[in-house]
Amino acid sequence: MKGIITTTEEKKEAPDGIWNKCPNCKKPLHYSEQVENQYVCHYCGYHLRIGSKEYFAVLFDNNEFTELFPDLTSGDPLHFEDTKKYTDRLTETQFKTGLKDAIRAGVGKIDGQDLVIACMDFNFIGGSMGSVVGEKIARSIDYCIANKVPFLMISKSGGARMMEAAFSLMQMAKTSAKLALLSQAKIPYISLLTDPTTGGVTASYAMLGDINIAEPGALIGFAGPRVIKETIKKDLPKGFQTAEFVQEHGFLDFIVDRREMKEKLASFIKMMAN
Ligand SMILES: [Zn+2]
């Protein structure tokens, strides 16, 4: 009871999140070691879930980039309310995460070559795809076409944002159409699927890369396993909806360890540019 009813002010702070437990092997990981190891557990190779800030630091040369369209925020076209008002949920989440929505885009260099990266943040309402996510992707693609720069999309999402209903679903068509224009302009598009990539994100831009790659062990799927099981009335195979299973069945080109990601991406971009 004592632990449960302790007020926040009385709680002892662990020394600023310096230690973290690996969710897979449960061994303690020191923060500085995590950063050094690109947030991969050095005991078991588990890829910790990270956000746009960390991916930009891992991929952009010297962590130097210019953020694109940083001030886009969501409206509330449906005046949606569940346990709380959507507008309140947005304000709270923005305050808690320091993010404006579930995606950030930036332009910078990777191994000396120009690249635009749009990266989703799972911390922001489950990385849900709403109008801001779709719009930032669309504008990033416009930027890539205007400046002839390759596009990398890093997906991490629970799917469409239900608080925006049909406005979320429209983003699937919008981003797919923009990617078709990018393809016509012969500019490379690399899609990186990370843990987890599901729902409408999988069903649109995440699977439309010139190459589709994933991090090891990532959950990748469209509908949840229970829904599928009830629909097909069969047990699902082992490892179903892991990156490895999805690759085996032809949806992914390859799986890349995050520690080798930058080098691999840079070499693809070089190859495609030539
Ligand atoms: Zn581990």
Coordinates of N, CA, C and O and ligand atoms in Angstrom, one line a residue, residues 21-27 29 40-46, ligand 1:
K21 N 16.3 -1.4 -18.1 CA 16.4 -2.9 -18.3 C 16.0 -3.3 -19.7 O 15.1 -2.8 -20.3
C22 N 16.8 -4.2 -20.3 CA 16.5 -4.7 -21.6 C 15.2 -5.5 -21.5 O 15.0 -6.4 -20.7
P23 N 14.2 -5.1 -22.3 CA 12.9 -5.8 -22.2 C 12.9 -7.2 -22.6 O 12.1 -8.0 -22.3
N24 N 14.0 -7.6 -23.4 CA 14.1 -9.0 -23.8 C 14.9 -9.9 -22.8 O 14.3 -10.9 -22.3
C25 N 16.1 -9.5 -22.5 CA 16.9 -10.4 -21.7 C 17.0 -9.9 -20.2 O 17.6 -10.6 -19.4
K26 N 16.3 -8.8 -19.9 CA 16.2 -8.2 -18.6 C 17.5 -7.8 -17.9 O 17.6 -7.5 -16.8
K27 N 18.6 -7.7 -18.7 CA 19.9 -7.3 -18.1 C 19.9 -5.8 -18.1 O 19.3 -5.1 -18.9
L29 N 21.0 -2.0 -18.6 CA 21.8 -1.4 -19.7 C 22.0 0.1 -19.2 O 21.1 0.8 -18.8
V40 N 20.8 -0.6 -29.1 CA 20.7 -2.0 -29.3 C 21.3 -2.7 -28.0 O 22.4 -2.3 -27.6
C41 N 20.6 -3.7 -27.4 CA 21.1 -4.3 -26.2 C 22.4 -5.1 -26.7 O 22.4 -5.9 -27.6
H42 N 23.5 -4.8 -25.9 CA 24.7 -5.5 -26.3 C 24.9 -6.9 -25.8 O 25.8 -7.6 -26.1
Y43 N 23.9 -7.3 -25.0 CA 23.8 -8.7 -24.6 C 23.1 -9.6 -25.6 O 23.6 -10.6 -26.0
C44 N 21.9 -9.2 -26.0 CA 21.1 -10.1 -26.8 C 20.7 -9.5 -28.2 O 20.1 -10.2 -29.0
G45 N 21.1 -8.3 -28.4 CA 20.8 -7.7 -29.8 C 19.4 -7.1 -29.9 O 19.0 -6.7 -31.0
Y46 N 18.7 -7.1 -28.8 CA 17.3 -6.5 -28.9 C 17.4 -5.1 -29.3 O 18.2 -4.3 -28.7
Ligands
ZN1 ZN 19.0 -7.8 -24.0

